[in-house]
Amino acid sequence: MTARIIDGKAISQELRAAWKVRVNEIKARGVTPGLAVIIVGEDPASRVYVGNKVKACAEAGIYSEHIALPADTPESVLLARIADLNANPAIHGVLVQLPLPRHIDSNQVLEAIRPDKDVDGFHPMNVGALVTGNTAFPPCTPSGTMKLLEKMGIEIEGRHAVVVGRSNIVGKPMALMLLHKNATVTICTSRTVNLAKYTRDADILVVATGKPGMITGDMIKPGATVIDIGINRMPDGKLTGDVEFESVKEVAGYITPVPGGVGPMTITMLIENTIQAAERAIIRN
Ligand code: NDP
């Protein structure tokens, strides 16, 4: 059996087609949705991600501000920039690209973003709302993954979903979203003993570890849905996921490729959150 490929690029395009109408409706009210993206330092992967986000804003007809600060920027300066953007009515979404340089406390920075402009969904208030199943801004990568499952018609309720990885930005919110859809959820980490025991029981396996190719075909239940969130740049410059695509696709029922799976969905959900932030600002004002 060869798995069906979940084409994140095509599903993203389908969702992006609906942006125009919403953005035009917002513009008709005299408002242009605005997103500010702050990057601190020169991390090449982060620069590519930020470039893609700014490009997607242009595609959606959204105003964007790309603020690039040097790696030695003091935390106080970054916090002051965020305060300015919080107060700026032309900006509806504020995003700080992670990771930040070591001398900056990421938690302080994420808490400084106004919750109603927190389009990444990382502010503790929005994280708390996610726990109760009531968030305004679901974190983009897990919500993009949920959208892929929905669009492919993959049943979640009553299924065993195994999430490998427990980061605050991917693994934990992913597990919560699957739980809200009534999956039975297992979270595995680097400390899990006998990982394959869990992955082999997964109807839906979501992998977000940053360890290239760590999930192999012998770790998969036949017919399972495998979502590969990992994005790893290999020495030859190619991108690869956390799942060994060639062996896993022979066992799984559905699989996301890297690139072209979850990646495009992350940016799509970011723009959706920004459009939504602008719509909410109009209602508030
Ligand atoms: P983190 O490094 O923050 O977290 C990795 C997680 O994987 C940790 O919880 C860690 O466990 C776990 N882990 C590491 N090794 C193993 C192992 N051998 N077995 C089981 N669990 C393991 O990474 P992120 O969550 O930020 O990112 C994960 C991947 O997803 C990366 O490749 C990243 O580039 C990619 N990514 C992709 C996005 C997209 O748009 N597609 C967006 C964001 C991230 P422990 O907690 O015990 O250390």
Coordinates of C-alpha atoms in Angstrom, one line a residue, residues 13 26 40 56 78 100 106 167 212 217 262-264:
Q13 CA -4.3 27.7 -2.1
I26 CA -12.6 45.0 5.8
V40 CA 16.0 39.8 16.0
A56 CA 1.9 36.0 2.1
L78 CA 12.4 45.1 21.8
L100 CA 15.2 34.9 20.1
S106 CA 11.1 34.9 25.2
S167 CA 7.0 22.2 22.8
P212 CA 15.4 14.3 10.8
G217 CA 8.1 2.7 8.4
V262 CA 2.2 21.5 7.1
G263 CA 4.6 24.3 6.2
P264 CA 2.4 26.3 3.8

